[in-house]
PDB file of C-alpha atoms in Angstrom:
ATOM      1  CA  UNK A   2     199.951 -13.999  19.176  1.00  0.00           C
ATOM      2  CA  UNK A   3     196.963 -11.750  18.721  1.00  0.00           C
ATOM      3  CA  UNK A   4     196.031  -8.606  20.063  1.00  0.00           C
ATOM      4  CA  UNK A   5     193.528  -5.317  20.513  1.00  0.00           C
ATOM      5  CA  UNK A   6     193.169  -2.365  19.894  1.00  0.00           C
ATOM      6  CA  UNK A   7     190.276  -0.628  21.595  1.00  0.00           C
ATOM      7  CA  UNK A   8     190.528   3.088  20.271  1.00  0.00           C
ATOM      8  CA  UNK A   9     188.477   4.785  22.829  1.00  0.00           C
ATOM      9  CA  UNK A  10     188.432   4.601  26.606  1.00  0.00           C
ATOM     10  CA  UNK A  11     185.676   6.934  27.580  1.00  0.00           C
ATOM     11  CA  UNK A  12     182.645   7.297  25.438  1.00  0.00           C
ATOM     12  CA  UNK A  13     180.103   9.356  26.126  1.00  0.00           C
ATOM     13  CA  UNK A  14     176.590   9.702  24.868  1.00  0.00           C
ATOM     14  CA  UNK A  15     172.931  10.905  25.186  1.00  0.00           C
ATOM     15  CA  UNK A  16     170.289   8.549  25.833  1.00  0.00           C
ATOM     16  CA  UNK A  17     168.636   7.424  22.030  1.00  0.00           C
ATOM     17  CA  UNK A  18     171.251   8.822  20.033  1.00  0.00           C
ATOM     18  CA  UNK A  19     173.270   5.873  18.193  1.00  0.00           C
ATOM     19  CA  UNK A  20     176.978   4.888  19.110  1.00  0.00           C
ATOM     20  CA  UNK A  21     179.927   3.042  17.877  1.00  0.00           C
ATOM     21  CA  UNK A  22     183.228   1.418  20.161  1.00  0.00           C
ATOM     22  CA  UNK A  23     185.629   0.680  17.967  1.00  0.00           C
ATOM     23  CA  UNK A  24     187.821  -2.296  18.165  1.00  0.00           C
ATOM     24  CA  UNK A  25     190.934  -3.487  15.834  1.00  0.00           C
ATOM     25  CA  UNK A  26     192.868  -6.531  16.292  1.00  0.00           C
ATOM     26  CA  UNK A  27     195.975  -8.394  15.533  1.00  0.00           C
ATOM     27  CA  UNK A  28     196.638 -11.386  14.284  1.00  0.00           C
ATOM     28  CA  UNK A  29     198.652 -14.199  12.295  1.00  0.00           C
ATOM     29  CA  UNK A  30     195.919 -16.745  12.227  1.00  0.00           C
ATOM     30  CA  UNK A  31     192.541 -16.578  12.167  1.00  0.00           C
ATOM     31  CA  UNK A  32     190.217 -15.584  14.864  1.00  0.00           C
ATOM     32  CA  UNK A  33     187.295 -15.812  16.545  1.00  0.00           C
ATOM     33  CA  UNK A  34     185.863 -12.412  17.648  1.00  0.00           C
ATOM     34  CA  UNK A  35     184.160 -11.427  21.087  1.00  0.00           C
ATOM     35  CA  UNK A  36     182.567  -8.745  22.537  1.00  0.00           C
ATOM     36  CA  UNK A  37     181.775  -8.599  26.613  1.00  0.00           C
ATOM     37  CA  UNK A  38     180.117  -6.117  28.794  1.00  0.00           C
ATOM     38  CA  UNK A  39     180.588  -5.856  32.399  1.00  0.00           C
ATOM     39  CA  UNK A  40     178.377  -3.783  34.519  1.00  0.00           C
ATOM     40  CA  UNK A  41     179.942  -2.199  38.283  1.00  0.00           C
ATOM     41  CA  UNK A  42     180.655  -4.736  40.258  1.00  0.00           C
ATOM     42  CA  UNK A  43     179.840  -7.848  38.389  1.00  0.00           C
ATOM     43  CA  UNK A  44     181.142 -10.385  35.946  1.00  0.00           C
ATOM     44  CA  UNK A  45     181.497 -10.181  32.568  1.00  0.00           C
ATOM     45  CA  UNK A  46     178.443 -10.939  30.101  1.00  0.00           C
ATOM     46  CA  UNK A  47     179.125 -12.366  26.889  1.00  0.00           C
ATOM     47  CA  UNK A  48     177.436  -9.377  23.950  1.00  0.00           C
ATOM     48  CA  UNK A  49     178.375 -11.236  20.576  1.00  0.00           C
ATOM     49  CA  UNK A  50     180.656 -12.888  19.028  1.00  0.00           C
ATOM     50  CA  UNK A  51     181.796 -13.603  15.315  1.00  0.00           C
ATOM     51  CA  UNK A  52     182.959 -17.171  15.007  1.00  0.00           C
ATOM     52  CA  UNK A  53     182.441 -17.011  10.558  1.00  0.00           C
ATOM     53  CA  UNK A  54     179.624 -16.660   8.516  1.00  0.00           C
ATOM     54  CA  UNK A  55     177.993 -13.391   7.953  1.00  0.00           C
ATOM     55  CA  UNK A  56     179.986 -10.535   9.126  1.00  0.00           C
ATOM     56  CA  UNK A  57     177.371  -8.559  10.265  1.00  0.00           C
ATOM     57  CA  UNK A  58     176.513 -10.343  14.231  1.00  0.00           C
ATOM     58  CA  UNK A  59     173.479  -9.501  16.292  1.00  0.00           C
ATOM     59  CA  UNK A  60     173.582  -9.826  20.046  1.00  0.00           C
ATOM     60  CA  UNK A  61     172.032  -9.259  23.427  1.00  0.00           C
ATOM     61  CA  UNK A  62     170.493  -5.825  24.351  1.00  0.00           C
ATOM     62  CA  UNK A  63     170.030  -4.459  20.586  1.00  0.00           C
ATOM     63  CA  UNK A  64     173.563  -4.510  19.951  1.00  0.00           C
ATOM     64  CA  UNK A  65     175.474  -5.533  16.784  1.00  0.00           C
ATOM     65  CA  UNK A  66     179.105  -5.707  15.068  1.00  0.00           C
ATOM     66  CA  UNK A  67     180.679  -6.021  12.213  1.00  0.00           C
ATOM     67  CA  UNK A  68     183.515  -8.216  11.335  1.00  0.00           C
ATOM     68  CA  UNK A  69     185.585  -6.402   8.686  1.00  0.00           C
ATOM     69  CA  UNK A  70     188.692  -8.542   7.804  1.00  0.00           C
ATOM     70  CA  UNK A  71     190.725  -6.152   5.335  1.00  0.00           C
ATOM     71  CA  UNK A  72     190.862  -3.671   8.079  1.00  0.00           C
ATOM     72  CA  UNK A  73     191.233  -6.371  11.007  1.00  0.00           C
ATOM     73  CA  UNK A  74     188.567  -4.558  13.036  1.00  0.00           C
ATOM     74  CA  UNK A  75     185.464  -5.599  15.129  1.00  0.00           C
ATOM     75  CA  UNK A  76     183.285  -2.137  16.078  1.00  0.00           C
ATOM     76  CA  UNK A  77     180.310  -2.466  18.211  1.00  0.00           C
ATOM     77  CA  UNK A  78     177.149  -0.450  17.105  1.00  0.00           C
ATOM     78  CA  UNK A  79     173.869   0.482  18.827  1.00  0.00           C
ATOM     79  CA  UNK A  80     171.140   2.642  16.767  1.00  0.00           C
ATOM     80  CA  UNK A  81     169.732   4.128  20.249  1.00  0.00           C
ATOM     81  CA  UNK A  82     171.222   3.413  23.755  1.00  0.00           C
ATOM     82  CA  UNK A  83     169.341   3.827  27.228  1.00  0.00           C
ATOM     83  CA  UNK A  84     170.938   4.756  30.739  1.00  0.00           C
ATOM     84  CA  UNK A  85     171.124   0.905  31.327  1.00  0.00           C
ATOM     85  CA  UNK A  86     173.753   0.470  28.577  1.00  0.00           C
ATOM     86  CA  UNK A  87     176.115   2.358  30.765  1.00  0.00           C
ATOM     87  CA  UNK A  88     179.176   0.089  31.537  1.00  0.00           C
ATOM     88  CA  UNK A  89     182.280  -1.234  30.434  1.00  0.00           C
ATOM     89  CA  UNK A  90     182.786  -2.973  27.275  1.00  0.00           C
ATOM     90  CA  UNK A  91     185.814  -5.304  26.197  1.00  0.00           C
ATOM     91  CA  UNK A  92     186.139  -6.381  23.111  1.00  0.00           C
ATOM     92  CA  UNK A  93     188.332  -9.911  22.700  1.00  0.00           C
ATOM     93  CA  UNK A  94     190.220 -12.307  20.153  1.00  0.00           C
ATOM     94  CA  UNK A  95     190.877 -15.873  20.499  1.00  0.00           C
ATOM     95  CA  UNK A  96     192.104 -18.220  17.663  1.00  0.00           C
ATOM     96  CA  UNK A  97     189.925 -19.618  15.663  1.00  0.00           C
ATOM     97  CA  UNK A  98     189.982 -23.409  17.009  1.00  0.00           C
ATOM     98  CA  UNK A  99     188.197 -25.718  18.747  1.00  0.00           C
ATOM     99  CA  UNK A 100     190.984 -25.715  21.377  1.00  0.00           C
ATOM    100  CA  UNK A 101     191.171 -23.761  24.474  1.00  0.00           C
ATOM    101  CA  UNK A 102     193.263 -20.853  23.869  1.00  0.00           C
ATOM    102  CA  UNK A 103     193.016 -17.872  26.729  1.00  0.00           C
ATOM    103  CA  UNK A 104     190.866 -14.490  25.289  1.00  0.00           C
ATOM    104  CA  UNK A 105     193.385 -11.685  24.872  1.00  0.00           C
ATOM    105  CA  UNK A 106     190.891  -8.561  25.627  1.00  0.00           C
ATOM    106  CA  UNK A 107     191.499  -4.876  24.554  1.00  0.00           C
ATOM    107  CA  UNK A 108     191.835  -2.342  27.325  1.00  0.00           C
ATOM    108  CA  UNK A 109     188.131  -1.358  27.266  1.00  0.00           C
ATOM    109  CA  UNK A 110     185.753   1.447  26.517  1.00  0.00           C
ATOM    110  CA  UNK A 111     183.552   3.022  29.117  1.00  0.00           C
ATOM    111  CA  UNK A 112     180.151   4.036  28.005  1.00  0.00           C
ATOM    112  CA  UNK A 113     178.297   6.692  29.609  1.00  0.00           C
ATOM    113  CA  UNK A 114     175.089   7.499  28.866  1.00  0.00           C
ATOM    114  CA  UNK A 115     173.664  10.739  29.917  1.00  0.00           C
ATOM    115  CA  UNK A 116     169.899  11.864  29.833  1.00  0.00           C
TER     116      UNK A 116
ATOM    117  CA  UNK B  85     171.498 -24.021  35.617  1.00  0.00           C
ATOM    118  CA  UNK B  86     174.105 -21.994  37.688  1.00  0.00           C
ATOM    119  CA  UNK B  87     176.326 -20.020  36.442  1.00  0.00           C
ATOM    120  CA  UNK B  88     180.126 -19.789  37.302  1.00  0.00           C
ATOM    121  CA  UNK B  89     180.409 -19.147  41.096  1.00  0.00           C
ATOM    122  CA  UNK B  90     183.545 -17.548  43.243  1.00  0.00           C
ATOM    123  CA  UNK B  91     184.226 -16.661  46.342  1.00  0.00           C
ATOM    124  CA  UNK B  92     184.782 -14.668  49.022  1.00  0.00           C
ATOM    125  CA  UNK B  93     183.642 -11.917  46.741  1.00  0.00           C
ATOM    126  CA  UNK B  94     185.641  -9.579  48.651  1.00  0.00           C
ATOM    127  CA  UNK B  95     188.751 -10.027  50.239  1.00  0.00           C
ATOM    128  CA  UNK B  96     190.746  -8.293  52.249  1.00  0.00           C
ATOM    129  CA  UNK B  97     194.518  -9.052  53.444  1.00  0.00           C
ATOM    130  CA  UNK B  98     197.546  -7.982  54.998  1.00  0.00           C
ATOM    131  CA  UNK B  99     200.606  -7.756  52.912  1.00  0.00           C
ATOM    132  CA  UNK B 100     202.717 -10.665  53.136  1.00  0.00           C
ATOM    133  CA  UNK B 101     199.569 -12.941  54.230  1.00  0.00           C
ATOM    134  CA  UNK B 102     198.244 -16.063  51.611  1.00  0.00           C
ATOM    135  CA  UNK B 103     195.035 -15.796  50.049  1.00  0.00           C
ATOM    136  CA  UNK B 104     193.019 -18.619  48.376  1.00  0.00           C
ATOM    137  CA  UNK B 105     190.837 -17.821  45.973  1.00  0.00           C
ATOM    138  CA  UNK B 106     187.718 -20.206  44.745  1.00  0.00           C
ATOM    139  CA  UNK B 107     186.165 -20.874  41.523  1.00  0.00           C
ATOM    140  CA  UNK B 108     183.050 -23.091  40.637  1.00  0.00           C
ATOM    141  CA  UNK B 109     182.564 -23.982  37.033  1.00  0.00           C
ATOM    142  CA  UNK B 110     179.497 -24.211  35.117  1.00  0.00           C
ATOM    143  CA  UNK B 111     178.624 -28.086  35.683  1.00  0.00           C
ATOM    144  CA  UNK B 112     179.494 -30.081  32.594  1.00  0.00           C
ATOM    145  CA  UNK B 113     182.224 -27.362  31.402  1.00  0.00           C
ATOM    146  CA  UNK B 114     185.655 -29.184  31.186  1.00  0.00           C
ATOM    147  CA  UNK B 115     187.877 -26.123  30.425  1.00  0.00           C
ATOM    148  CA  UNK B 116     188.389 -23.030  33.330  1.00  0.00           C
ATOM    149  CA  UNK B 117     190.308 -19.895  32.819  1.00  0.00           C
ATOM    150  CA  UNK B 118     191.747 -17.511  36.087  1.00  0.00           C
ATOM    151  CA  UNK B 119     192.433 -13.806  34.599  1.00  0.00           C
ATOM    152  CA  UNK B 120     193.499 -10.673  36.613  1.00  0.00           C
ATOM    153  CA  UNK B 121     191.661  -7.583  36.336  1.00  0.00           C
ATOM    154  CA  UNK B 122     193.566  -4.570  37.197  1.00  0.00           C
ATOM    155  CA  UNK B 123     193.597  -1.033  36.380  1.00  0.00           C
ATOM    156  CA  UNK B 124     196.814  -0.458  35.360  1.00  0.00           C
ATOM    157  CA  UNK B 125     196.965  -3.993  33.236  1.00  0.00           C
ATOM    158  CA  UNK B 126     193.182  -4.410  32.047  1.00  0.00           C
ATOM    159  CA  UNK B 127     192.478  -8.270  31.658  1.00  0.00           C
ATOM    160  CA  UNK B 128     194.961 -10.150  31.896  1.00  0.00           C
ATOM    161  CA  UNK B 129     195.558 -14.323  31.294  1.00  0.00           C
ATOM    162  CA  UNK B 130     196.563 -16.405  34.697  1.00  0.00           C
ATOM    163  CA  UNK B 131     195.912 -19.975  33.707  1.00  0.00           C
ATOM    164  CA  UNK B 132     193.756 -22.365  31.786  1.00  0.00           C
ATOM    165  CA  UNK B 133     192.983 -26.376  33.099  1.00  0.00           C
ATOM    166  CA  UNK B 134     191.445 -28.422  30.179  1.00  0.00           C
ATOM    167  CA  UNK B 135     190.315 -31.895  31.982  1.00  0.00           C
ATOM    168  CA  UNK B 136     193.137 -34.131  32.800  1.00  0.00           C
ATOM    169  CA  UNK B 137     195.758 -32.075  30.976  1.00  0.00           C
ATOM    170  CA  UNK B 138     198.517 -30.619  32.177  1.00  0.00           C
ATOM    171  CA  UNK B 139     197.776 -26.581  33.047  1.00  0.00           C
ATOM    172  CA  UNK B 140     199.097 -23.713  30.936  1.00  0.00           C
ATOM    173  CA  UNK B 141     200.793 -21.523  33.333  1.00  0.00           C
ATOM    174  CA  UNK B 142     202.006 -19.320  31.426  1.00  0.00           C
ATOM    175  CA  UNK B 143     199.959 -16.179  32.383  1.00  0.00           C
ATOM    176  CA  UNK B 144     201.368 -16.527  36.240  1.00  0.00           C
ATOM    177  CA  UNK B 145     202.985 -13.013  36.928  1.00  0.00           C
ATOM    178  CA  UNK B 146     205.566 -14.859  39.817  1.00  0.00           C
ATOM    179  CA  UNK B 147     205.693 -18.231  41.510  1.00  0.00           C
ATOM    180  CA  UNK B 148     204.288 -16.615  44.175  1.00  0.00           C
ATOM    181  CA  UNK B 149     200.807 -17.359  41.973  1.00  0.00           C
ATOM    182  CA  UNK B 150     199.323 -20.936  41.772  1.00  0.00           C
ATOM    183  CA  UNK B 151     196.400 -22.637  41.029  1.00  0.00           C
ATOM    184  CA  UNK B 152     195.078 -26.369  41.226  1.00  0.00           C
ATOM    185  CA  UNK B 153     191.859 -28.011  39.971  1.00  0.00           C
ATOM    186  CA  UNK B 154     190.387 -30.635  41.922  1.00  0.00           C
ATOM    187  CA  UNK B 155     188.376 -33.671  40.540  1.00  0.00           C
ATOM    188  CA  UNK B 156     188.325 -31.767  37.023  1.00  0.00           C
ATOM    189  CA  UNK B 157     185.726 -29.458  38.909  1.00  0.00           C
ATOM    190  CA  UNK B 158     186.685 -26.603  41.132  1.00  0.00           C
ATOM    191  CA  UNK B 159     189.411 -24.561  41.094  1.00  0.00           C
ATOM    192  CA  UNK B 160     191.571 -22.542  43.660  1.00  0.00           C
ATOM    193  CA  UNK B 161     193.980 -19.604  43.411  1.00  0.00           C
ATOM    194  CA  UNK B 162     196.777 -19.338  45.795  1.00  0.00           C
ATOM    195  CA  UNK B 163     198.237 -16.489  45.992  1.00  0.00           C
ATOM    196  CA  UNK B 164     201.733 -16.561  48.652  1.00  0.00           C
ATOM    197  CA  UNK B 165     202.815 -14.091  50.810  1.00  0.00           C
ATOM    198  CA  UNK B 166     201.115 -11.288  49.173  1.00  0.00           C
ATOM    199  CA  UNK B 167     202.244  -7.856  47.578  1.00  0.00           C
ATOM    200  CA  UNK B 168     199.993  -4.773  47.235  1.00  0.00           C
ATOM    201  CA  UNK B 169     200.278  -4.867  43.057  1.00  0.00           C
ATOM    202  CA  UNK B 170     198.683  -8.312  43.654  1.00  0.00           C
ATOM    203  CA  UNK B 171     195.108  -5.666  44.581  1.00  0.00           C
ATOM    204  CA  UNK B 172     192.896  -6.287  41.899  1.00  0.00           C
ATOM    205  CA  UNK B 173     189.477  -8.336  40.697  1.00  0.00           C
ATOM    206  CA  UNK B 174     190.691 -12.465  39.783  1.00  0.00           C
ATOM    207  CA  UNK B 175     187.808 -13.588  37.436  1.00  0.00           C
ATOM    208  CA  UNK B 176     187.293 -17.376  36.784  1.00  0.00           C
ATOM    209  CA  UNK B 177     185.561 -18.220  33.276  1.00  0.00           C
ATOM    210  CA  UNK B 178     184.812 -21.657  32.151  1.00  0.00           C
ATOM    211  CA  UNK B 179     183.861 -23.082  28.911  1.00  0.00           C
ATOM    212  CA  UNK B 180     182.572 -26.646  27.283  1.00  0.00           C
ATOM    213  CA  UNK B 181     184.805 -29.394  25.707  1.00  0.00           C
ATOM    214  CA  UNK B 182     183.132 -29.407  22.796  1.00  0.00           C
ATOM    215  CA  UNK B 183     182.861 -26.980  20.351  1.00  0.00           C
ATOM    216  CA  UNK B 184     183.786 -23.041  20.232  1.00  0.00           C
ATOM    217  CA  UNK B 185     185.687 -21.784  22.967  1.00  0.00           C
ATOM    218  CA  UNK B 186     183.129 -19.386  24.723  1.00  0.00           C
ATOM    219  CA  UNK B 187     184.173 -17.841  27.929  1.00  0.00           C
ATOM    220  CA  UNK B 188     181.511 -17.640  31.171  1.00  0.00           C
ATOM    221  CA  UNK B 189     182.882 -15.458  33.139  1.00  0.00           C
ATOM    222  CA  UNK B 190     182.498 -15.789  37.230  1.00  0.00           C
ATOM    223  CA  UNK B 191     181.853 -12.094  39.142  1.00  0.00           C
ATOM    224  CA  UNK B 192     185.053 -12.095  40.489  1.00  0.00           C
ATOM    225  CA  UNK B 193     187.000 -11.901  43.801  1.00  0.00           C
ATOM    226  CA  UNK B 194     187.973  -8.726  44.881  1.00  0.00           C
ATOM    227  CA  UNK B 195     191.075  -8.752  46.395  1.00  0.00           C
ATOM    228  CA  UNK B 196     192.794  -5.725  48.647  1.00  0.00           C
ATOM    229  CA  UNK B 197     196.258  -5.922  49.962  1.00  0.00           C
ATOM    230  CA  UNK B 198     196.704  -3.379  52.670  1.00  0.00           C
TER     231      UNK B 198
END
């Protein structure tokens, strides 16, 4: 079974300065690695995700993460948020398969950004 | 092309009532996913259909939860003679056959038990 760890529920930041949502995860097997936002009120929108390859992933909206295996974790980085990137952010593991296997998400991390 | 479509988007009941809840996949996408978003829980597995195979259930919280998938297409969760802790947002998601299992997620049903 595999889980996460998201280590912050609140975050909150001024508009242009950078910021980091850390993520950790458990696992026997190997994974695939996701990251979702979901804005008030709507669905979930896939950010990135880190399938294998480079462990460095780019994604939607300026936003990046970094697959680091020795210390199982998956943080999300942006070098300068605006008042849009306020949300909720979920970070998510699934094994690493072709098969369909349900995401198991981390409890999420608000983001507020503040002028 | 669309994306994943529920509805009622909001729903309202009175405890003890059945609800049915509907999901429309992505056209094409073989695999749907029901999760349960709560705040006391976060996001939570329900149940996953994969074409013609048989359905893992083994997210269901009671057998007061079910779910059937019609024609390999649309899905519907029932929900039986609801229970206030059953209050929270039911997201569909639905992915291709083929390939890495990537999640599109629906908006979500909001459902109230009063």
């Amino acid at each position: 079974a595999q889980s996460v760890t998201q280590l912050d529920s609140q975050v909150p930041v001024f508009e242009e300065a950078p910021v980091e949502l850390r993520c950790n995860y458990s696992s026997s097997v190997s994974v695939y690695l996701f990251w979702y936002v979901q804005y008030p009120n709507q669905g979930l929108q896939l950010l990135l995700k880190y399938l294998s390859g480079s462990t460095l992933v780019k994604g939607i909206n300026g936003f990046e993460a970094e697959f680091n295996k020795s210390q199982t974790s998956f943080h999300l980085r942006k070098p300068s948020v605006h008042i849009s990137d306020t949300a909720e952010y979920f970070c998510a593991v699934t094994p690493n398969s072709n098969s369909g296997y349900a995401l198991n998400f981390g409890k999420g991390t608000s983001l507020l950004v503040t002028p | 092309g669309a994306g994943v479509s529920q509805s009622p988007s909001n729903k309202v009941t009175e405890k003890g009532k059945d609800v049915e809840l509907r999901c429309d996949p992505i056209s094409g996408h073989t695999a749907l996913y029901w999760y349960r978003q709560s705040l006391g829980q976060g996001l939570e597995f329900l149940i996953y259909f994969q074409g013609n195979s048989a359905p893992d259930k083994s997210g269901l919280p009671s057998d007061r939860f079910s779910a059937e998938r019609t024609g390999g297409s649309v899905s519907t969760l029932t929900i039986q003679r609801t229970q206030q802790e059953d209050s929270a947002v039911y997201l569909c998601a639905s992915s291709p056959k083929e390939g890495v299992n990537i999640q599109y997620f629906g908006a979500g049903t909001r459902l109230s038990v009063l």
